[in-house]
CSV table of C-alpha atoms and ligand atoms in Angstrom, one decimal:
chain,number,residue,atom,x,y,z
A,1,MET,CA,90.5,-99.0,71.3
A,2,THR,CA,86.8,-99.5,69.1
A,3,SER,CA,83.8,-98.4,70.7
A,4,SER,CA,83.2,-102.0,72.2
A,5,ALA,CA,86.7,-102.3,73.3
A,6,ARG,CA,87.1,-102.7,77.0
A,7,HIS,CA,89.8,-102.6,79.5
A,8,ILE,CA,90.5,-106.6,80.4
A,9,ALA,CA,92.6,-107.6,83.6
A,10,VAL,CA,94.0,-111.0,82.9
A,11,VAL,CA,94.4,-112.7,86.3
A,12,GLY,CA,97.8,-115.2,85.8
A,13,ALA,CA,100.6,-115.2,83.0
A,14,GLY,CA,101.1,-118.9,82.3
A,15,ALA,CA,100.2,-120.3,78.9
A,16,VAL,CA,96.3,-119.8,79.3
A,17,GLY,CA,96.6,-116.2,80.7
A,18,THR,CA,99.3,-114.7,77.9
A,19,ILE,CA,97.7,-116.3,75.1
A,20,SER,CA,94.3,-114.9,76.2
A,21,ALA,CA,95.9,-111.4,76.6
A,22,ILE,CA,97.2,-111.6,73.1
A,23,GLU,CA,94.0,-112.8,71.3
A,24,ALA,CA,92.0,-110.0,73.5
A,25,LEU,CA,94.7,-107.6,72.1
A,26,ARG,CA,94.0,-108.6,68.5
A,27,ASP,CA,90.3,-107.8,69.3
A,28,GLY,CA,91.4,-104.0,70.0
A,29,HIS,CA,90.6,-104.5,74.0
A,30,ARG,CA,93.2,-102.7,76.4
A,31,VAL,CA,95.1,-105.5,78.4
A,32,THR,CA,96.4,-105.7,82.2
A,33,LEU,CA,98.2,-108.9,82.6
A,34,ILE,CA,98.7,-109.3,86.8
A,35,ASP,CA,100.8,-111.9,87.9
A,36,PRO,CA,102.7,-112.0,91.2
A,37,GLY,CA,105.8,-114.0,89.4
A,38,GLU,CA,107.5,-113.6,86.1
A,39,PRO,CA,105.6,-115.0,82.8
A,40,GLY,CA,106.6,-118.4,82.5
A,41,GLY,CA,108.5,-118.5,85.8
A,42,THR,CA,108.9,-121.6,87.8
A,43,GLN,CA,105.8,-120.8,89.8
A,44,ALA,CA,103.6,-121.6,86.7
A,45,ALA,CA,102.7,-125.2,85.7
A,46,SER,CA,103.3,-123.7,82.2
A,47,TYR,CA,107.2,-123.7,83.1
A,48,GLY,CA,107.9,-127.3,84.0
A,49,ASN,CA,105.5,-129.5,81.8
A,50,ALA,CA,106.7,-132.1,79.4
A,51,GLY,CA,105.8,-130.1,76.3
A,52,TRP,CA,103.8,-132.1,74.9
A,53,LEU,CA,101.2,-130.5,72.1
A,54,SER,CA,99.6,-133.6,72.1
A,55,SER,CA,96.5,-132.9,70.1
A,56,HIS,CA,95.6,-136.4,70.6
A,57,SER,CA,95.2,-135.9,74.4
A,58,VAL,CA,91.7,-136.3,74.6
A,59,ILE,CA,91.3,-139.3,77.5
A,60,PRO,CA,90.5,-137.9,80.9
A,61,PRO,CA,92.9,-139.2,83.4
A,62,ALA,CA,90.1,-141.3,85.6
A,63,GLU,CA,89.2,-144.7,83.6
A,64,PRO,CA,86.4,-147.3,84.5
A,65,GLY,CA,87.4,-149.9,87.8
A,66,VAL,CA,90.4,-147.1,88.8
A,67,TRP,CA,88.5,-146.8,92.2
A,68,LYS,CA,90.0,-150.5,92.8
A,69,LYS,CA,93.5,-148.7,93.1
A,70,VAL,CA,92.8,-145.8,95.6
A,71,PRO,CA,94.5,-148.2,98.6
A,72,LYS,CA,97.2,-148.5,96.2
A,73,TYR,CA,97.9,-144.9,95.5
A,74,LEU,CA,97.2,-144.0,99.6
A,75,MET,CA,99.6,-147.0,100.4
A,76,ASP,CA,102.8,-146.0,97.7
A,77,PRO,CA,103.8,-142.7,98.3
A,78,LEU,CA,105.9,-143.2,95.2
A,79,GLY,CA,104.0,-144.8,92.6
A,80,PRO,CA,102.7,-142.8,89.6
A,81,LEU,CA,99.6,-141.8,91.1
A,82,ALA,CA,99.8,-141.1,94.9
A,83,ILE,CA,97.4,-139.6,97.4
A,84,ARG,CA,98.6,-138.1,100.6
A,85,TRP,CA,96.9,-139.4,103.7
A,86,SER,CA,97.0,-136.4,105.5
A,87,TYR,CA,95.2,-134.7,102.4
A,88,LEU,CA,92.7,-137.3,101.8
A,89,PRO,CA,89.7,-135.6,103.7
A,90,LYS,CA,89.9,-132.2,101.9
A,91,ALA,CA,90.4,-134.0,98.3
A,92,LEU,CA,87.7,-136.8,98.7
A,93,PRO,CA,84.7,-134.7,97.2
A,94,TRP,CA,87.2,-133.9,94.0
A,95,LEU,CA,88.2,-137.5,94.0
A,96,ILE,CA,84.9,-139.0,94.2
A,97,ARG,CA,83.8,-136.5,91.3
A,98,TYR,CA,87.2,-137.9,89.4
A,99,LEU,CA,86.4,-141.3,89.9
A,100,ARG,CA,82.8,-141.1,88.9
A,101,SER,CA,83.5,-139.0,85.5
A,102,GLY,CA,85.6,-141.7,84.1
A,103,SER,CA,83.4,-144.7,85.5
A,104,THR,CA,82.3,-146.0,82.0
A,105,GLU,CA,83.4,-145.7,78.8
A,106,ALA,CA,80.8,-143.5,77.3
A,107,LYS,CA,81.2,-141.1,80.0
A,108,ILE,CA,85.0,-141.1,78.7
A,109,GLU,CA,84.0,-140.9,75.0
A,110,VAL,CA,81.5,-137.6,75.9
A,111,THR,CA,84.8,-135.9,77.3
A,112,ALA,CA,87.0,-137.3,74.2
A,113,ARG,CA,84.6,-136.0,71.9
A,114,ALA,CA,84.6,-132.7,73.7
A,115,LEU,CA,88.2,-132.1,74.1
A,116,ARG,CA,89.3,-133.1,70.3
A,117,PRO,CA,87.7,-129.8,68.9
A,118,LEU,CA,89.6,-127.8,71.7
A,119,LEU,CA,93.2,-129.6,70.9
A,120,LYS,CA,93.1,-129.9,67.1
A,121,ASP,CA,95.2,-128.6,65.0
A,122,ALA,CA,97.0,-126.9,68.3
A,123,PRO,CA,100.8,-127.5,66.9
A,124,SER,CA,99.9,-125.3,64.0
A,125,LEU,CA,98.1,-122.6,66.4
A,126,HIS,CA,101.1,-122.7,68.6
A,127,LYS,CA,103.6,-122.7,65.7
A,128,ARG,CA,101.9,-119.6,64.6
A,129,LEU,CA,102.1,-117.9,67.7
A,130,ALA,CA,105.7,-118.5,68.6
A,131,GLU,CA,106.5,-117.0,65.0
A,132,GLU,CA,104.6,-113.8,65.9
A,133,ALA,CA,106.6,-113.9,69.2
A,134,GLY,CA,109.7,-114.6,67.3
A,135,VAL,CA,110.8,-117.8,68.8
A,136,PRO,CA,109.5,-120.2,65.9
A,137,GLU,CA,112.3,-123.1,66.7
A,138,LEU,CA,110.4,-123.9,70.5
A,139,ILE,CA,107.5,-125.4,68.1
A,140,GLU,CA,108.0,-129.0,66.5
A,141,ARG,CA,105.2,-130.4,64.4
A,142,ASN,CA,107.2,-133.8,63.6
A,143,GLY,CA,104.9,-135.9,65.8
A,144,VAL,CA,105.5,-138.0,69.1
A,145,MET,CA,105.7,-141.7,70.2
A,146,HIS,CA,103.9,-143.6,73.0
A,147,ILE,CA,106.2,-147.0,73.7
A,148,PHE,CA,104.7,-150.1,75.2
A,149,PRO,CA,106.6,-153.3,76.7
A,150,SER,CA,104.4,-155.4,74.4
A,151,ARG,CA,101.3,-154.7,72.3
A,152,ALA,CA,98.9,-156.2,75.3
A,153,PRO,CA,98.8,-152.8,77.2
A,154,PHE,CA,98.0,-150.9,74.1
A,155,ASP,CA,94.8,-153.4,73.3
A,156,ALA,CA,93.7,-153.1,76.3
A,157,ASP,CA,93.7,-149.4,76.9
A,158,LEU,CA,89.9,-148.5,75.8
A,159,GLY,CA,91.8,-144.7,75.4
A,160,TRP,CA,93.2,-145.5,72.4
A,161,ARG,CA,89.7,-147.5,70.9
A,162,ILE,CA,88.1,-144.1,72.1
A,163,ARG,CA,90.9,-142.0,70.0
A,164,LYS,CA,90.4,-144.0,67.1
A,165,ARG,CA,86.5,-143.2,67.2
A,166,VAL,CA,86.8,-139.5,67.5
A,167,GLY,CA,89.1,-139.5,64.3
A,168,ILE,CA,92.6,-139.9,65.7
A,169,ASP,CA,95.7,-141.6,63.5
A,170,TRP,CA,98.5,-143.1,64.1
A,171,LEU,CA,101.3,-145.6,63.0
A,172,GLU,CA,101.8,-148.7,64.8
A,173,LEU,CA,105.9,-149.7,65.2
A,174,SER,CA,107.2,-153.6,65.7
A,175,ALA,CA,110.4,-154.2,67.6
A,176,ASP,CA,112.0,-154.0,64.8
A,177,GLU,CA,110.7,-150.6,63.4
A,178,MET,CA,111.4,-149.2,67.6
A,179,ARG,CA,114.9,-150.5,67.3
A,180,GLN,CA,115.7,-148.6,64.1
A,181,ARG,CA,113.9,-145.3,65.1
A,182,GLU,CA,115.1,-145.4,68.9
A,183,PRO,CA,118.9,-147.3,68.8
A,184,GLU,CA,119.3,-146.3,72.7
A,185,LEU,CA,115.9,-147.2,73.9
A,186,HIS,CA,115.9,-150.5,76.2
A,187,PRO,CA,115.1,-153.5,74.2
A,188,ARG,CA,112.2,-154.4,76.5
A,189,TYR,CA,110.0,-151.9,74.8
A,190,THR,CA,108.8,-154.0,72.0
A,191,PHE,CA,105.8,-152.2,70.4
A,192,GLY,CA,105.3,-148.1,70.0
A,193,VAL,CA,102.8,-145.7,68.6
A,194,LEU,CA,103.4,-142.8,66.4
A,195,VAL,CA,101.3,-140.0,66.3
A,196,GLU,CA,102.3,-137.6,63.6
A,197,GLU,CA,99.8,-135.2,64.2
A,198,ALA,CA,101.4,-134.0,67.6
A,199,GLY,CA,103.8,-131.6,68.1
A,200,ARG,CA,106.1,-130.5,70.9
A,201,CYS,CA,107.7,-127.2,72.5
A,202,ARG,CA,111.4,-127.2,73.0
A,203,ASN,CA,111.0,-125.2,76.2
A,204,PRO,CA,107.3,-124.1,77.7
A,205,GLY,CA,108.8,-122.0,80.3
A,206,ARG,CA,110.8,-119.3,77.4
A,207,TYR,CA,108.1,-119.7,74.9
A,208,VAL,CA,105.6,-118.2,77.5
A,209,ALA,CA,107.6,-115.5,78.8
A,210,ALA,CA,108.1,-114.5,74.9
A,211,LEU,CA,104.3,-114.8,74.5
A,212,ALA,CA,104.1,-112.4,77.6
A,213,GLU,CA,106.7,-110.1,75.8
A,214,LEU,CA,104.8,-110.0,72.3
A,215,ALA,CA,101.5,-109.2,74.7
A,216,VAL,CA,103.5,-106.3,76.1
A,217,ALA,CA,104.9,-105.3,73.2
A,218,ARG,CA,101.4,-104.8,71.6
A,219,GLY,CA,100.2,-103.0,74.5
A,220,ALA,CA,99.1,-104.9,77.3
A,221,GLN,CA,100.6,-103.6,81.2
A,222,ARG,CA,102.0,-106.0,83.1
A,223,VAL,CA,101.4,-105.6,86.9
A,224,THR,CA,103.4,-107.7,89.0
A,225,ALA,CA,100.7,-108.4,92.0
A,226,LYS,CA,98.4,-111.1,93.5
A,227,ALA,CA,94.5,-111.1,92.9
A,228,THR,CA,92.9,-111.5,96.2
A,229,ALA,CA,89.3,-110.7,94.6
A,230,LEU,CA,87.2,-109.9,92.0
A,231,LYS,CA,84.8,-107.0,93.0
A,232,LEU,CA,81.5,-106.6,91.5
A,233,GLN,CA,79.0,-103.5,91.7
A,234,ASN,CA,75.4,-103.9,91.0
A,235,GLY,CA,76.1,-107.0,89.0
A,236,LYS,CA,79.1,-105.7,86.9
A,237,LEU,CA,82.8,-106.1,87.6
A,238,VAL,CA,84.3,-102.8,88.4
A,239,GLY,CA,88.0,-104.4,89.3
A,240,VAL,CA,90.4,-106.7,90.2
A,241,VAL,CA,91.5,-106.6,94.1
A,242,THR,CA,95.2,-107.1,94.5
A,243,ASP,CA,97.7,-107.3,97.2
A,244,ARG,CA,99.2,-104.0,95.7
A,245,GLY,CA,95.8,-102.3,95.7
A,246,GLU,CA,92.7,-102.3,93.3
A,247,ILE,CA,93.0,-102.4,89.0
A,248,ALA,CA,89.9,-100.8,88.0
A,249,CYS,CA,88.7,-102.6,84.7
A,250,ASP,CA,85.4,-103.4,82.4
A,251,ALA,CA,86.3,-107.3,82.2
A,252,ALA,CA,88.5,-109.7,83.7
A,253,VAL,CA,90.0,-113.2,82.8
A,254,VAL,CA,90.7,-115.7,85.5
A,255,ALA,CA,93.7,-117.4,84.6
A,256,ALA,CA,95.3,-118.3,87.4
A,257,GLY,CA,95.9,-122.1,87.2
A,258,ALA,CA,95.4,-124.1,90.1
A,259,ARG,CA,95.1,-121.2,92.0
A,260,SER,CA,92.1,-119.9,90.5
A,261,ARG,CA,89.5,-121.1,92.7
A,262,ALA,CA,89.0,-118.4,95.3
A,263,LEU,CA,89.1,-115.7,92.7
A,264,ALA,CA,86.0,-117.8,91.4
A,265,ALA,CA,84.7,-118.1,94.9
A,266,SER,CA,85.1,-114.4,95.9
A,267,ILE,CA,82.1,-113.6,93.0
A,268,GLY,CA,80.0,-116.8,94.6
A,269,ASP,CA,81.3,-119.6,92.2
A,270,ASN,CA,82.3,-123.0,94.2
A,271,LEU,CA,84.2,-124.6,91.5
A,272,PRO,CA,85.8,-128.2,92.1
A,273,LEU,CA,89.5,-127.3,91.4
A,274,GLU,CA,92.3,-129.6,92.5
A,275,THR,CA,96.1,-129.5,92.0
A,276,GLU,CA,97.4,-132.3,90.3
A,277,ARG,CA,101.0,-132.5,91.4
A,278,GLY,CA,103.5,-133.2,88.9
A,279,TYR,CA,107.6,-133.1,88.9
A,280,HIS,CA,110.3,-133.1,86.2
A,281,VAL,CA,113.7,-133.9,86.4
A,282,MET,CA,115.8,-132.2,83.7
A,283,ILE,CA,119.2,-133.5,82.6
A,284,GLU,CA,121.9,-131.0,80.7
A,285,ASP,CA,124.2,-132.6,78.1
A,286,PRO,CA,122.8,-136.1,79.2
A,287,GLY,CA,124.8,-137.3,75.8
A,288,VAL,CA,122.1,-139.8,74.9
A,289,GLY,CA,118.4,-140.5,74.8
A,290,PRO,CA,115.5,-140.4,72.5
A,291,ARG,CA,115.5,-139.5,68.7
A,292,MET,CA,111.7,-138.3,69.1
A,293,SER,CA,109.9,-137.1,72.5
A,294,MET,CA,108.2,-140.4,73.8
A,295,MET,CA,105.5,-141.3,76.7
A,296,ALA,CA,106.6,-144.5,78.4
A,297,SER,CA,103.3,-146.5,79.0
A,298,ASP,CA,105.0,-148.6,82.4
A,299,ALA,CA,106.4,-145.5,83.9
A,300,LYS,CA,103.7,-142.9,83.0
A,301,MET,CA,105.9,-140.2,81.9
A,302,VAL,CA,107.0,-138.2,78.7
A,303,VAL,CA,110.3,-137.8,77.6
A,304,ASN,CA,111.3,-134.6,75.6
A,305,TRP,CA,114.4,-132.8,74.6
A,306,THR,CA,114.4,-129.2,75.5
A,307,ASP,CA,116.8,-126.7,74.5
A,308,ARG,CA,118.2,-127.2,77.8
A,309,GLY,CA,118.4,-131.1,78.1
A,310,LEU,CA,116.5,-134.0,78.3
A,311,ARG,CA,113.4,-133.7,80.5
A,312,ALA,CA,111.3,-136.3,82.1
A,313,ALA,CA,108.1,-135.1,83.3
A,314,GLY,CA,104.9,-136.7,84.9
A,315,THR,CA,102.8,-138.7,87.5
A,316,VAL,CA,100.2,-137.3,89.7
A,317,GLU,CA,100.4,-136.9,93.5
A,318,ILE,CA,97.0,-135.2,95.2
A,319,ALA,CA,98.4,-133.6,98.2
A,320,GLY,CA,97.0,-130.1,97.8
A,321,LEU,CA,98.8,-126.2,97.0
A,322,ASP,CA,100.8,-126.0,100.1
A,323,ALA,CA,102.4,-129.1,101.6
A,324,PRO,CA,106.1,-129.8,100.7
A,325,PRO,CA,107.4,-131.5,97.5
A,326,ASN,CA,108.5,-134.9,97.9
A,327,TRP,CA,111.5,-134.9,95.4
A,328,LYS,CA,111.9,-138.5,95.9
A,329,ARG,CA,109.3,-138.6,93.2
A,330,ALA,CA,111.6,-136.6,90.9
A,331,ASP,CA,114.4,-139.2,91.7
A,332,ILE,CA,112.2,-142.1,90.6
A,333,LEU,CA,111.7,-140.1,87.2
A,334,ARG,CA,115.8,-140.1,86.6
A,335,ASP,CA,116.0,-143.5,87.6
A,336,ASN,CA,113.2,-144.7,85.1
A,337,LEU,CA,115.3,-142.5,82.5
A,338,GLN,CA,117.8,-144.5,83.2
A,339,SER,CA,116.1,-147.8,82.7
A,340,MET,CA,115.0,-146.9,79.6
A,341,PHE,CA,118.4,-145.8,78.5
A,342,PRO,CA,120.4,-148.1,79.7
A,343,ASN,CA,123.8,-146.1,77.9
A,344,LEU,CA,122.9,-142.9,79.9
A,345,ALA,CA,125.8,-142.5,82.4
A,346,LYS,CA,124.6,-143.5,86.0
A,347,ASP,CA,127.1,-141.1,87.7
A,348,ILE,CA,126.0,-137.6,86.0
A,349,PRO,CA,126.6,-134.8,88.3
A,350,ALA,CA,124.1,-133.4,90.5
A,351,SER,CA,124.8,-129.9,89.2
A,352,ARG,CA,123.9,-131.2,85.6
A,353,ILE,CA,120.4,-132.5,87.1
A,354,LYS,CA,117.6,-130.3,88.1
A,355,SER,CA,114.2,-131.0,89.8
A,356,TRP,CA,110.9,-129.0,89.7
A,357,PHE,CA,107.3,-130.0,91.1
A,358,GLY,CA,104.3,-127.7,90.2
A,359,HIS,CA,100.6,-127.9,89.9
A,360,ARG,CA,98.4,-129.0,87.2
A,361,PRO,CA,95.1,-127.2,87.4
A,362,SER,CA,92.5,-129.9,87.2
A,363,MET,CA,88.7,-130.2,87.2
A,364,PRO,CA,87.4,-133.7,87.8
A,365,ASP,CA,85.8,-134.6,84.7
A,366,GLY,CA,89.3,-133.8,82.5
A,367,ARG,CA,87.3,-131.0,80.8
A,368,PRO,CA,88.6,-127.3,81.4
A,369,CYS,CA,86.0,-124.4,82.7
A,370,ILE,CA,86.0,-122.3,79.7
A,371,GLY,CA,83.1,-119.7,80.0
A,372,TYR,CA,81.4,-116.8,82.1
A,373,ALA,CA,81.1,-116.3,85.8
A,374,ARG,CA,77.5,-116.9,87.1
A,375,ALA,CA,77.2,-113.5,88.2
A,376,THR,CA,78.3,-111.5,85.3
A,377,GLU,CA,79.1,-112.2,81.3
A,378,ASP,CA,82.4,-109.5,82.3
A,379,VAL,CA,84.1,-112.5,83.8
A,380,VAL,CA,85.5,-115.1,81.8
A,381,TYR,CA,87.0,-118.5,83.3
A,382,ALA,CA,89.6,-120.0,81.9
A,383,PHE,CA,91.1,-122.4,84.1
A,384,GLY,CA,91.3,-126.1,84.7
A,385,HIS,CA,92.9,-127.7,82.0
A,386,GLY,CA,94.8,-130.5,83.8
A,387,HIS,CA,97.2,-132.5,81.8
A,388,VAL,CA,96.3,-130.5,78.5
A,389,GLY,CA,97.1,-126.8,79.3
A,390,LEU,CA,99.9,-126.2,77.3
A,391,VAL,CA,98.4,-127.6,74.0
A,392,GLY,CA,94.9,-126.2,75.1
A,393,SER,CA,96.0,-123.0,75.6
A,394,ALA,CA,96.1,-121.8,72.1
A,395,ARG,CA,92.5,-122.6,71.4
A,396,THR,CA,91.6,-121.4,74.7
A,397,GLY,CA,93.0,-117.8,74.2
A,398,ARG,CA,90.9,-117.3,71.2
A,399,LEU,CA,87.9,-118.6,73.0
A,400,VAL,CA,88.3,-116.5,75.5
A,401,ALA,CA,88.7,-113.3,73.0
A,402,GLN,CA,85.3,-114.5,71.5
A,403,LEU,CA,83.8,-114.5,74.7
A,404,LEU,CA,85.0,-110.8,75.9
A,405,SER,CA,83.7,-109.9,72.5
A,406,ARG,CA,80.6,-111.8,72.6
A,407,ARG,CA,81.0,-113.4,69.4
A,408,GLU,CA,80.2,-116.6,68.3
A,409,PRO,CA,82.8,-119.2,70.0
A,410,GLU,CA,84.6,-121.0,66.9
A,411,ILE,CA,84.1,-124.7,69.0
A,412,PRO,CA,80.9,-125.8,71.2
A,413,LEU,CA,81.5,-124.5,74.7
A,414,ALA,CA,78.7,-126.4,76.5
A,415,PRO,CA,81.0,-129.2,77.7
A,416,PHE,CA,83.7,-126.7,79.1
A,417,SER,CA,81.0,-124.3,81.0
A,418,PRO,CA,81.4,-123.9,84.6
A,419,GLU,CA,77.6,-124.4,85.2
A,420,ARG,CA,78.4,-128.2,85.0
A,421,PHE,CA,79.6,-127.9,88.5
A,422,LEU,CA,77.3,-125.3,89.9
B,1,LIG,C1,104.9,-132.3,85.2
B,1,LIG,C2,103.8,-131.8,84.4
B,1,LIG,C3,103.4,-132.5,83.1
B,1,LIG,C4,103.0,-131.5,82.0
B,1,LIG,N1,103.0,-131.9,80.9
B,1,LIG,C5,102.1,-131.7,79.7
B,1,LIG,C6,102.2,-131.5,78.3
B,1,LIG,O1,103.4,-132.3,77.9
B,1,LIG,N2,101.3,-131.1,77.9
B,1,LIG,C7,100.5,-129.9,77.8
B,1,LIG,O2,99.4,-129.7,77.2
B,1,LIG,N3,100.2,-130.0,79.3
B,1,LIG,C8,101.2,-130.4,80.3
B,1,LIG,N4,100.6,-130.1,81.6
B,1,LIG,C9,99.8,-129.2,82.2
B,1,LIG,C10,100.1,-127.8,81.7
B,1,LIG,O3,101.4,-127.6,82.2
B,1,LIG,C11,98.8,-127.0,82.7
B,1,LIG,O4,97.8,-127.4,82.5
B,1,LIG,C12,99.0,-125.5,82.0
B,1,LIG,O5,100.3,-125.2,82.4
B,1,LIG,C13,98.1,-124.7,83.2
B,1,LIG,O6,98.7,-123.3,82.4
B,1,LIG,P1,97.9,-122.2,83.1
B,1,LIG,O7,98.2,-120.6,82.5
B,1,LIG,O8,96.6,-122.5,83.0
B,1,LIG,O9,98.6,-122.4,84.8
B,1,LIG,P2,100.0,-121.8,85.2
B,1,LIG,O10,100.9,-122.2,84.0
B,1,LIG,O11,100.0,-122.3,86.4
B,1,LIG,O12,99.6,-120.4,85.2
B,1,LIG,C14,99.4,-119.4,86.3
B,1,LIG,C15,99.5,-118.4,86.6
B,1,LIG,O13,98.9,-117.5,87.6
B,1,LIG,C16,99.4,-117.1,88.4
B,1,LIG,N5,98.4,-117.0,89.8
B,1,LIG,C17,98.5,-117.7,90.6
B,1,LIG,N6,97.7,-117.4,91.8
B,1,LIG,C18,97.5,-115.6,91.2
B,1,LIG,C19,96.8,-114.8,92.0
B,1,LIG,N7,96.2,-115.0,92.7
B,1,LIG,N8,97.0,-113.5,91.0
B,1,LIG,C20,97.6,-113.4,90.0
B,1,LIG,N9,98.1,-114.5,89.4
B,1,LIG,C21,98.2,-115.5,89.8
B,1,LIG,C22,100.7,-118.0,88.7
B,1,LIG,O14,101.6,-117.1,89.2
B,1,LIG,C23,101.0,-118.5,87.5
B,1,LIG,O15,102.0,-117.7,86.4
B,1,LIG,C24,101.8,-130.9,82.7
B,1,LIG,C25,101.9,-130.2,83.8
B,1,LIG,C26,103.1,-130.8,85.0
B,1,LIG,C27,102.7,-130.6,85.8
């Protein structure tokens, strides 16, 4: 350790925590990585996500006029966005902020301009990390496709106009070009957008597990425990309290995904972090499927090949951290997959279909919290990445290390400051 090196406790071993640990080790710090589960295990959003390294995903989820759809979200528990009635009173303050933050095109553009530098080059950053971790085959940089029933919904989507303004390019595909590229896709999709700069991960859980192994090989200590609080003394961090005892440290990174809120609250920061619950289905050996990774505009789900089969992932359910999953939502993803690819067998045995659900850690404005706690610069927050936590984790890890070492952050951090909510 150099003289400025510190002992850093990284709380949470998802994509954000493990990459933060690697980058802190690179700076010469001593690192302890704390998680009650296995890194990249099913408890983490980083396990079950769609695997898109979509550097163009700069548009926050809420859009102008979306408040008009709230009654529909409440009435249809199986819709692409559903809000459980029983959770509404708890979610309301977050929902109001969420609707407000997407209420005008100008507000959305502010977020897009903030997210662009966070996500730009992410496929290359992840490729380099995967190479270091000995799993380069898990990261591919050959683009992703958005598919539409016609050109009209694409033209009507202000998100694409804003993407153009922030410097994102794409290729537009006619029905014929789509057919040639994707012969198995249902012919009702007649317009496509190919974003060549984007990439994908072939197994996000395995990728995160390999990143954690890399951190350990470089000297990080793994502790299997649940952090319950951060402990300050005279304005300085002295330790992380866990269910297995206290871990003394000089600094901490809060990267516990959707469960970060209580840790920030333990040192006085009440941040509006909510879970946008999502689901996936995985079909082993499906036989048919897409050639490229694609997102269907109507089904609001991503279809991605993994090294274990075809994964369909997406949709949002607002129902809190504790309510049991509604597995019918995963069944709908499977049905959508069969409707997108008519040659996909209808009688795939249940043993070859796996369902998962997990928690996107989401701030209402679609921007993560990356910055110091109010009480002390010994604590760095790195959570709330919502729909872009896998793609955004590579640069976030670098920013966390820059904050810990008090170096100039490589991109402007004001849009991600936790202070915007405090
Ligand atoms: C269906 C779905 C599809 C998605 N698709 C994409 C996509 O294609 N591309 C993309 O970029 N993003 C996608 N996302 C979002 C992405 O998965 C998340 O933003 C990202 O994984 C968050 O990473 P994280 O490290 O912050 O949190 P997590 O991966 O959730 O990790 C948090 C870790 O903290 C641990 N933890 C929790 N509490 C404590 C505690 N008290 N003490 C210690 N440890 C604790 C947990 O056990 C967990 O391991 C998707 C999400 C879902 C649900």
